[in-house]
Amino acid sequence: MMHLLKSDIYRIIKSSLCFYSMAGLILLGVFFGFLGASSTDTAEELIQSGLSNGSMLIPVFLTNVFMVAWGHEFNYRVVNNSLIAGMSRKTFFFSKTVLTFLLTILFVTVYAASLISVAFILKGSFPLTVALKPVLVQLPLYLAASCVGILLFNVLQASYTSVAAFIAIAFIGDTILSNIISNYLEKFDFLLDTLFFSNLRNITDLAVITNDQLQTALISSVIYGVIALLISFNVFRNREFK
């Protein structure tokens, strides 16, 4: 698995596959940093608003992660060649999953670093924990979102359809689910607290969120992520590659 992971990282660096997405994330962090500077008083508030606003657009950039880690392998039949060469499906799948997680963490870190840098320039010095806590809280939810991307790429088996589906889920999926649960499935209204795309926007201000809400958001994101990965692996394991 490490050999495949290293070769993927080399391919990404050599071909600058994520360069434009990371450049876009830097610009996005700068934009929300300056935008928040005019409406907030403290660096902490600027960072919180920037992380909350950024969570609405970062999923769009994550589609590049899925294309690099999964779309390339399926579109160019890399997976076929790897399996023919004797690599097990389990090794291949988990290598690509780890790559997806690493790139997701990298993208979130790049955006957060850009936003924090702007906050430092505009608002002056502040405790680093002020910036790191909400970022670290958001990470499990972003990883859960990346698991949804992995699921879509394995189930739909069409890269651009998977990208469109992921963006649609990120933008309107929680709204649709909320309406369905509120109107037709009131007994399951507890699920409204587990919608991780909504939680991404809501948990950045740790001063107003309760411990129960935070635990619910984090635990549910892990559960959803694990379920998505299990389904994805089962589909991948039984898929016939031609």
mmCIF file with all atom_site columns, C-alpha atoms in Angstrom, residues 67-229:
data_model
loop_
_atom_site.group_PDB
_atom_site.id
_atom_site.type_symbol
_atom_site.label_atom_id
_atom_site.label_alt_id
_atom_site.label_comp_id
_atom_site.label_asym_id
_atom_site.label_entity_id
_atom_site.label_seq_id
_atom_site.pdbx_PDB_ins_code
_atom_site.Cartn_x
_atom_site.Cartn_y
_atom_site.Cartn_z
_atom_site.occupancy
_atom_site.B_iso_or_equiv
_atom_site.pdbx_formal_charge
_atom_site.auth_seq_id
_atom_site.auth_comp_id
_atom_site.auth_asym_id
_atom_site.auth_atom_id
_atom_site.pdbx_PDB_model_num
ATOM 1   C CA . MET A 1 67  ? -10.914 13.056 -9.456  1.00 0.00 ? 67  MET A CA 1
ATOM 2   C CA . VAL A 1 68  ? -7.218  12.689 -8.618  1.00 0.00 ? 68  VAL A CA 1
ATOM 3   C CA . ALA A 1 69  ? -7.616  9.745  -6.236  1.00 0.00 ? 69  ALA A CA 1
ATOM 4   C CA . TRP A 1 70  ? -10.458 7.852  -7.933  1.00 0.00 ? 70  TRP A CA 1
ATOM 5   C CA . GLY A 1 71  ? -11.497 9.376  -11.238 1.00 0.00 ? 71  GLY A CA 1
ATOM 6   C CA . HIS A 1 72  ? -8.019  9.033  -12.728 1.00 0.00 ? 72  HIS A CA 1
ATOM 7   C CA . GLU A 1 73  ? -7.820  5.384  -11.709 1.00 0.00 ? 73  GLU A CA 1
ATOM 8   C CA . PHE A 1 74  ? -11.187 4.485  -13.213 1.00 0.00 ? 74  PHE A CA 1
ATOM 9   C CA . ASN A 1 75  ? -11.015 6.660  -16.340 1.00 0.00 ? 75  ASN A CA 1
ATOM 10  C CA . TYR A 1 76  ? -7.523  5.543  -17.364 1.00 0.00 ? 76  TYR A CA 1
ATOM 11  C CA . ARG A 1 77  ? -7.953  1.922  -16.264 1.00 0.00 ? 77  ARG A CA 1
ATOM 12  C CA . VAL A 1 78  ? -5.138  2.213  -13.737 1.00 0.00 ? 78  VAL A CA 1
ATOM 13  C CA . VAL A 1 79  ? -7.130  0.013  -11.392 1.00 0.00 ? 79  VAL A CA 1
ATOM 14  C CA . ASN A 1 80  ? -7.291  -2.711 -14.057 1.00 0.00 ? 80  ASN A CA 1
ATOM 15  C CA . ASN A 1 81  ? -3.521  -2.719 -14.497 1.00 0.00 ? 81  ASN A CA 1
ATOM 16  C CA . SER A 1 82  ? -2.910  -2.741 -10.745 1.00 0.00 ? 82  SER A CA 1
ATOM 17  C CA . LEU A 1 83  ? -5.219  -5.700 -10.178 1.00 0.00 ? 83  LEU A CA 1
ATOM 18  C CA . ILE A 1 84  ? -3.757  -7.598 -13.133 1.00 0.00 ? 84  ILE A CA 1
ATOM 19  C CA . ALA A 1 85  ? -0.281  -7.010 -11.680 1.00 0.00 ? 85  ALA A CA 1
ATOM 20  C CA . GLY A 1 86  ? -1.364  -8.860 -8.553  1.00 0.00 ? 86  GLY A CA 1
ATOM 21  C CA . MET A 1 87  ? -2.384  -6.095 -6.163  1.00 0.00 ? 87  MET A CA 1
ATOM 22  C CA . SER A 1 88  ? -5.303  -7.049 -3.947  1.00 0.00 ? 88  SER A CA 1
ATOM 23  C CA . ARG A 1 89  ? -8.503  -5.059 -4.145  1.00 0.00 ? 89  ARG A CA 1
ATOM 24  C CA . LYS A 1 90  ? -8.301  -4.370 -0.422  1.00 0.00 ? 90  LYS A CA 1
ATOM 25  C CA . THR A 1 91  ? -4.830  -2.847 -0.722  1.00 0.00 ? 91  THR A CA 1
ATOM 26  C CA . PHE A 1 92  ? -5.824  -0.732 -3.715  1.00 0.00 ? 92  PHE A CA 1
ATOM 27  C CA . PHE A 1 93  ? -9.016  0.538  -2.098  1.00 0.00 ? 93  PHE A CA 1
ATOM 28  C CA . PHE A 1 94  ? -7.457  1.496  1.215   1.00 0.00 ? 94  PHE A CA 1
ATOM 29  C CA . SER A 1 95  ? -4.487  3.124  -0.484  1.00 0.00 ? 95  SER A CA 1
ATOM 30  C CA . LYS A 1 96  ? -6.829  5.378  -2.453  1.00 0.00 ? 96  LYS A CA 1
ATOM 31  C CA . THR A 1 97  ? -8.873  6.045  0.676   1.00 0.00 ? 97  THR A CA 1
ATOM 32  C CA . VAL A 1 98  ? -5.774  7.145  2.592   1.00 0.00 ? 98  VAL A CA 1
ATOM 33  C CA . LEU A 1 99  ? -4.777  9.337  -0.356  1.00 0.00 ? 99  LEU A CA 1
ATOM 34  C CA . THR A 1 100 ? -8.242  10.895 -0.333  1.00 0.00 ? 100 THR A CA 1
ATOM 35  C CA . PHE A 1 101 ? -7.978  11.627 3.390   1.00 0.00 ? 101 PHE A CA 1
ATOM 36  C CA . LEU A 1 102 ? -4.490  13.120 3.073   1.00 0.00 ? 102 LEU A CA 1
ATOM 37  C CA . LEU A 1 103 ? -5.521  15.412 0.234   1.00 0.00 ? 103 LEU A CA 1
ATOM 38  C CA . THR A 1 104 ? -8.686  16.429 2.085   1.00 0.00 ? 104 THR A CA 1
ATOM 39  C CA . ILE A 1 105 ? -6.647  17.377 5.157   1.00 0.00 ? 105 ILE A CA 1
ATOM 40  C CA . LEU A 1 106 ? -4.182  19.239 2.921   1.00 0.00 ? 106 LEU A CA 1
ATOM 41  C CA . PHE A 1 107 ? -6.946  21.236 1.220   1.00 0.00 ? 107 PHE A CA 1
ATOM 42  C CA . VAL A 1 108 ? -8.589  22.199 4.517   1.00 0.00 ? 108 VAL A CA 1
ATOM 43  C CA . THR A 1 109 ? -5.200  23.136 5.982   1.00 0.00 ? 109 THR A CA 1
ATOM 44  C CA . VAL A 1 110 ? -4.312  25.316 2.988   1.00 0.00 ? 110 VAL A CA 1
ATOM 45  C CA . TYR A 1 111 ? -7.595  27.202 3.242   1.00 0.00 ? 111 TYR A CA 1
ATOM 46  C CA . ALA A 1 112 ? -7.329  27.595 7.016   1.00 0.00 ? 112 ALA A CA 1
ATOM 47  C CA . ALA A 1 113 ? -3.703  28.770 6.802   1.00 0.00 ? 113 ALA A CA 1
ATOM 48  C CA . SER A 1 114 ? -4.663  31.405 4.246   1.00 0.00 ? 114 SER A CA 1
ATOM 49  C CA . LEU A 1 115 ? -7.562  32.622 6.375   1.00 0.00 ? 115 LEU A CA 1
ATOM 50  C CA . ILE A 1 116 ? -5.502  32.661 9.573   1.00 0.00 ? 116 ILE A CA 1
ATOM 51  C CA . SER A 1 117 ? -2.700  34.579 7.849   1.00 0.00 ? 117 SER A CA 1
ATOM 52  C CA . VAL A 1 118 ? -5.139  37.277 6.762   1.00 0.00 ? 118 VAL A CA 1
ATOM 53  C CA . ALA A 1 119 ? -6.581  37.423 10.282  1.00 0.00 ? 119 ALA A CA 1
ATOM 54  C CA . PHE A 1 120 ? -3.075  37.900 11.684  1.00 0.00 ? 120 PHE A CA 1
ATOM 55  C CA . ILE A 1 121 ? -2.303  40.683 9.201   1.00 0.00 ? 121 ILE A CA 1
ATOM 56  C CA . LEU A 1 122 ? -5.570  42.539 9.731   1.00 0.00 ? 122 LEU A CA 1
ATOM 57  C CA . LYS A 1 123 ? -6.222  41.928 13.429  1.00 0.00 ? 123 LYS A CA 1
ATOM 58  C CA . GLY A 1 124 ? -2.775  41.403 14.901  1.00 0.00 ? 124 GLY A CA 1
ATOM 59  C CA . SER A 1 125 ? -1.471  38.510 16.976  1.00 0.00 ? 125 SER A CA 1
ATOM 60  C CA . PHE A 1 126 ? -3.795  36.093 18.761  1.00 0.00 ? 126 PHE A CA 1
ATOM 61  C CA . PRO A 1 127 ? -3.492  32.711 20.538  1.00 0.00 ? 127 PRO A CA 1
ATOM 62  C CA . LEU A 1 128 ? -2.975  29.948 17.991  1.00 0.00 ? 128 LEU A CA 1
ATOM 63  C CA . THR A 1 129 ? -5.503  27.751 19.788  1.00 0.00 ? 129 THR A CA 1
ATOM 64  C CA . VAL A 1 130 ? -8.192  30.246 18.792  1.00 0.00 ? 130 VAL A CA 1
ATOM 65  C CA . ALA A 1 131 ? -7.590  29.312 15.170  1.00 0.00 ? 131 ALA A CA 1
ATOM 66  C CA . LEU A 1 132 ? -6.741  25.636 15.521  1.00 0.00 ? 132 LEU A CA 1
ATOM 67  C CA . LYS A 1 133 ? -9.675  24.455 17.654  1.00 0.00 ? 133 LYS A CA 1
ATOM 68  C CA . PRO A 1 134 ? -12.466 25.104 15.116  1.00 0.00 ? 134 PRO A CA 1
ATOM 69  C CA . VAL A 1 135 ? -10.306 23.738 12.286  1.00 0.00 ? 135 VAL A CA 1
ATOM 70  C CA . LEU A 1 136 ? -9.624  20.514 14.181  1.00 0.00 ? 136 LEU A CA 1
ATOM 71  C CA . VAL A 1 137 ? -13.311 20.181 15.027  1.00 0.00 ? 137 VAL A CA 1
ATOM 72  C CA . GLN A 1 138 ? -14.240 20.570 11.363  1.00 0.00 ? 138 GLN A CA 1
ATOM 73  C CA . LEU A 1 139 ? -11.737 17.988 10.100  1.00 0.00 ? 139 LEU A CA 1
ATOM 74  C CA . PRO A 1 140 ? -13.728 14.833 11.020  1.00 0.00 ? 140 PRO A CA 1
ATOM 75  C CA . LEU A 1 141 ? -16.730 16.276 9.211   1.00 0.00 ? 141 LEU A CA 1
ATOM 76  C CA . TYR A 1 142 ? -14.669 17.019 6.103   1.00 0.00 ? 142 TYR A CA 1
ATOM 77  C CA . LEU A 1 143 ? -13.321 13.467 6.213   1.00 0.00 ? 143 LEU A CA 1
ATOM 78  C CA . ALA A 1 144 ? -16.894 12.191 6.460   1.00 0.00 ? 144 ALA A CA 1
ATOM 79  C CA . ALA A 1 145 ? -17.729 14.301 3.414   1.00 0.00 ? 145 ALA A CA 1
ATOM 80  C CA . SER A 1 146 ? -14.776 12.761 1.580   1.00 0.00 ? 146 SER A CA 1
ATOM 81  C CA . CYS A 1 147 ? -16.183 9.314  2.419   1.00 0.00 ? 147 CYS A CA 1
ATOM 82  C CA . VAL A 1 148 ? -19.395 10.341 0.673   1.00 0.00 ? 148 VAL A CA 1
ATOM 83  C CA . GLY A 1 149 ? -17.302 11.286 -2.348  1.00 0.00 ? 149 GLY A CA 1
ATOM 84  C CA . ILE A 1 150 ? -15.610 7.884  -2.301  1.00 0.00 ? 150 ILE A CA 1
ATOM 85  C CA . LEU A 1 151 ? -19.025 6.238  -2.103  1.00 0.00 ? 151 LEU A CA 1
ATOM 86  C CA . LEU A 1 152 ? -20.357 8.168  -5.089  1.00 0.00 ? 152 LEU A CA 1
ATOM 87  C CA . PHE A 1 153 ? -17.330 7.415  -7.265  1.00 0.00 ? 153 PHE A CA 1
ATOM 88  C CA . ASN A 1 154 ? -17.616 3.708  -6.536  1.00 0.00 ? 154 ASN A CA 1
ATOM 89  C CA . VAL A 1 155 ? -21.389 3.386  -6.783  1.00 0.00 ? 155 VAL A CA 1
ATOM 90  C CA . LEU A 1 156 ? -22.136 5.672  -9.736  1.00 0.00 ? 156 LEU A CA 1
ATOM 91  C CA . GLN A 1 157 ? -19.022 4.570  -11.675 1.00 0.00 ? 157 GLN A CA 1
ATOM 92  C CA . ALA A 1 158 ? -19.025 7.762  -13.764 1.00 0.00 ? 158 ALA A CA 1
ATOM 93  C CA . SER A 1 159 ? -16.628 10.496 -12.661 1.00 0.00 ? 159 SER A CA 1
ATOM 94  C CA . TYR A 1 160 ? -18.462 13.619 -13.771 1.00 0.00 ? 160 TYR A CA 1
ATOM 95  C CA . THR A 1 161 ? -21.820 12.268 -12.631 1.00 0.00 ? 161 THR A CA 1
ATOM 96  C CA . SER A 1 162 ? -20.236 11.594 -9.233  1.00 0.00 ? 162 SER A CA 1
ATOM 97  C CA . VAL A 1 163 ? -18.831 15.128 -9.093  1.00 0.00 ? 163 VAL A CA 1
ATOM 98  C CA . ALA A 1 164 ? -22.219 16.633 -9.917  1.00 0.00 ? 164 ALA A CA 1
ATOM 99  C CA . ALA A 1 165 ? -23.943 14.421 -7.348  1.00 0.00 ? 165 ALA A CA 1
ATOM 100 C CA . PHE A 1 166 ? -21.449 15.361 -4.620  1.00 0.00 ? 166 PHE A CA 1
ATOM 101 C CA . ILE A 1 167 ? -21.835 19.088 -5.282  1.00 0.00 ? 167 ILE A CA 1
ATOM 102 C CA . ALA A 1 168 ? -25.622 18.735 -5.265  1.00 0.00 ? 168 ALA A CA 1
ATOM 103 C CA . ILE A 1 169 ? -25.530 16.861 -1.958  1.00 0.00 ? 169 ILE A CA 1
ATOM 104 C CA . ALA A 1 170 ? -23.184 19.446 -0.430  1.00 0.00 ? 170 ALA A CA 1
ATOM 105 C CA . PHE A 1 171 ? -25.317 22.398 -1.520  1.00 0.00 ? 171 PHE A CA 1
ATOM 106 C CA . ILE A 1 172 ? -28.903 21.183 -1.142  1.00 0.00 ? 172 ILE A CA 1
ATOM 107 C CA . GLY A 1 173 ? -28.765 17.671 0.321   1.00 0.00 ? 173 GLY A CA 1
ATOM 108 C CA . ASP A 1 174 ? -29.162 18.747 3.937   1.00 0.00 ? 174 ASP A CA 1
ATOM 109 C CA . THR A 1 175 ? -31.998 21.122 3.045   1.00 0.00 ? 175 THR A CA 1
ATOM 110 C CA . ILE A 1 176 ? -33.934 18.387 1.266   1.00 0.00 ? 176 ILE A CA 1
ATOM 111 C CA . LEU A 1 177 ? -33.371 15.906 4.091   1.00 0.00 ? 177 LEU A CA 1
ATOM 112 C CA . SER A 1 178 ? -34.388 18.491 6.684   1.00 0.00 ? 178 SER A CA 1
ATOM 113 C CA . ASN A 1 179 ? -37.657 19.177 4.877   1.00 0.00 ? 179 ASN A CA 1
ATOM 114 C CA . ILE A 1 180 ? -38.432 15.475 4.487   1.00 0.00 ? 180 ILE A CA 1
ATOM 115 C CA . ILE A 1 181 ? -37.696 14.705 8.138   1.00 0.00 ? 181 ILE A CA 1
ATOM 116 C CA . SER A 1 182 ? -39.555 17.762 9.453   1.00 0.00 ? 182 SER A CA 1
ATOM 117 C CA . ASN A 1 183 ? -42.664 17.159 7.349   1.00 0.00 ? 183 ASN A CA 1
ATOM 118 C CA . TYR A 1 184 ? -42.919 13.389 7.032   1.00 0.00 ? 184 TYR A CA 1
ATOM 119 C CA . LEU A 1 185 ? -40.581 11.711 9.506   1.00 0.00 ? 185 LEU A CA 1
ATOM 120 C CA . GLU A 1 186 ? -40.976 13.689 12.703  1.00 0.00 ? 186 GLU A CA 1
ATOM 121 C CA . LYS A 1 187 ? -40.012 10.685 14.824  1.00 0.00 ? 187 LYS A CA 1
ATOM 122 C CA . PHE A 1 188 ? -36.547 10.906 13.311  1.00 0.00 ? 188 PHE A CA 1
ATOM 123 C CA . ASP A 1 189 ? -36.033 14.611 13.962  1.00 0.00 ? 189 ASP A CA 1
ATOM 124 C CA . PHE A 1 190 ? -32.958 13.740 16.035  1.00 0.00 ? 190 PHE A CA 1
ATOM 125 C CA . LEU A 1 191 ? -31.219 13.129 12.712  1.00 0.00 ? 191 LEU A CA 1
ATOM 126 C CA . LEU A 1 192 ? -31.357 16.859 12.001  1.00 0.00 ? 192 LEU A CA 1
ATOM 127 C CA . ASP A 1 193 ? -28.438 17.296 14.409  1.00 0.00 ? 193 ASP A CA 1
ATOM 128 C CA . THR A 1 194 ? -26.318 14.823 12.428  1.00 0.00 ? 194 THR A CA 1
ATOM 129 C CA . LEU A 1 195 ? -26.343 16.479 8.984   1.00 0.00 ? 195 LEU A CA 1
ATOM 130 C CA . PHE A 1 196 ? -22.628 17.095 8.644   1.00 0.00 ? 196 PHE A CA 1
ATOM 131 C CA . PHE A 1 197 ? -22.681 19.643 5.811   1.00 0.00 ? 197 PHE A CA 1
ATOM 132 C CA . SER A 1 198 ? -24.897 21.835 7.993   1.00 0.00 ? 198 SER A CA 1
ATOM 133 C CA . ASN A 1 199 ? -22.775 21.058 11.038  1.00 0.00 ? 199 ASN A CA 1
ATOM 134 C CA . LEU A 1 200 ? -19.663 22.191 9.172   1.00 0.00 ? 200 LEU A CA 1
ATOM 135 C CA . ARG A 1 201 ? -21.116 25.688 9.090   1.00 0.00 ? 201 ARG A CA 1
ATOM 136 C CA . ASN A 1 202 ? -22.492 25.643 12.620  1.00 0.00 ? 202 ASN A CA 1
ATOM 137 C CA . ILE A 1 203 ? -19.736 24.253 14.827  1.00 0.00 ? 203 ILE A CA 1
ATOM 138 C CA . THR A 1 204 ? -17.046 26.862 14.200  1.00 0.00 ? 204 THR A CA 1
ATOM 139 C CA . ASP A 1 205 ? -18.166 28.979 17.158  1.00 0.00 ? 205 ASP A CA 1
ATOM 140 C CA . LEU A 1 206 ? -17.304 26.629 19.999  1.00 0.00 ? 206 LEU A CA 1
ATOM 141 C CA . ALA A 1 207 ? -18.405 29.167 22.600  1.00 0.00 ? 207 ALA A CA 1
ATOM 142 C CA . VAL A 1 208 ? -22.093 28.798 21.719  1.00 0.00 ? 208 VAL A CA 1
ATOM 143 C CA . ILE A 1 209 ? -22.280 25.111 20.833  1.00 0.00 ? 209 ILE A CA 1
ATOM 144 C CA . THR A 1 210 ? -22.938 22.692 23.686  1.00 0.00 ? 210 THR A CA 1
ATOM 145 C CA . ASN A 1 211 ? -20.843 19.621 24.420  1.00 0.00 ? 211 ASN A CA 1
ATOM 146 C CA . ASP A 1 212 ? -23.786 17.384 23.506  1.00 0.00 ? 212 ASP A CA 1
ATOM 147 C CA . GLN A 1 213 ? -24.186 19.096 20.134  1.00 0.00 ? 213 GLN A CA 1
ATOM 148 C CA . LEU A 1 214 ? -20.472 18.831 19.455  1.00 0.00 ? 214 LEU A CA 1
ATOM 149 C CA . GLN A 1 215 ? -20.346 15.157 20.414  1.00 0.00 ? 215 GLN A CA 1
ATOM 150 C CA . THR A 1 216 ? -23.388 14.415 18.270  1.00 0.00 ? 216 THR A CA 1
ATOM 151 C CA . ALA A 1 217 ? -21.841 16.156 15.274  1.00 0.00 ? 217 ALA A CA 1
ATOM 152 C CA . LEU A 1 218 ? -18.487 14.394 15.618  1.00 0.00 ? 218 LEU A CA 1
ATOM 153 C CA . ILE A 1 219 ? -19.768 10.911 16.454  1.00 0.00 ? 219 ILE A CA 1
ATOM 154 C CA . SER A 1 220 ? -22.413 10.955 13.731  1.00 0.00 ? 220 SER A CA 1
ATOM 155 C CA . SER A 1 221 ? -19.862 12.083 11.147  1.00 0.00 ? 221 SER A CA 1
ATOM 156 C CA . VAL A 1 222 ? -17.617 9.149  12.064  1.00 0.00 ? 222 VAL A CA 1
ATOM 157 C CA . ILE A 1 223 ? -20.559 6.736  11.838  1.00 0.00 ? 223 ILE A CA 1
ATOM 158 C CA . TYR A 1 224 ? -21.666 8.076  8.458   1.00 0.00 ? 224 TYR A CA 1
ATOM 159 C CA . GLY A 1 225 ? -18.103 7.963  7.194   1.00 0.00 ? 225 GLY A CA 1
ATOM 160 C CA . VAL A 1 226 ? -17.592 4.355  8.267   1.00 0.00 ? 226 VAL A CA 1
ATOM 161 C CA . ILE A 1 227 ? -20.902 3.296  6.708   1.00 0.00 ? 227 ILE A CA 1
ATOM 162 C CA . ALA A 1 228 ? -20.008 5.032  3.443   1.00 0.00 ? 228 ALA A CA 1
ATOM 163 C CA . LEU A 1 229 ? -16.593 3.342  3.358   1.00 0.00 ? 229 LEU A CA 1
#
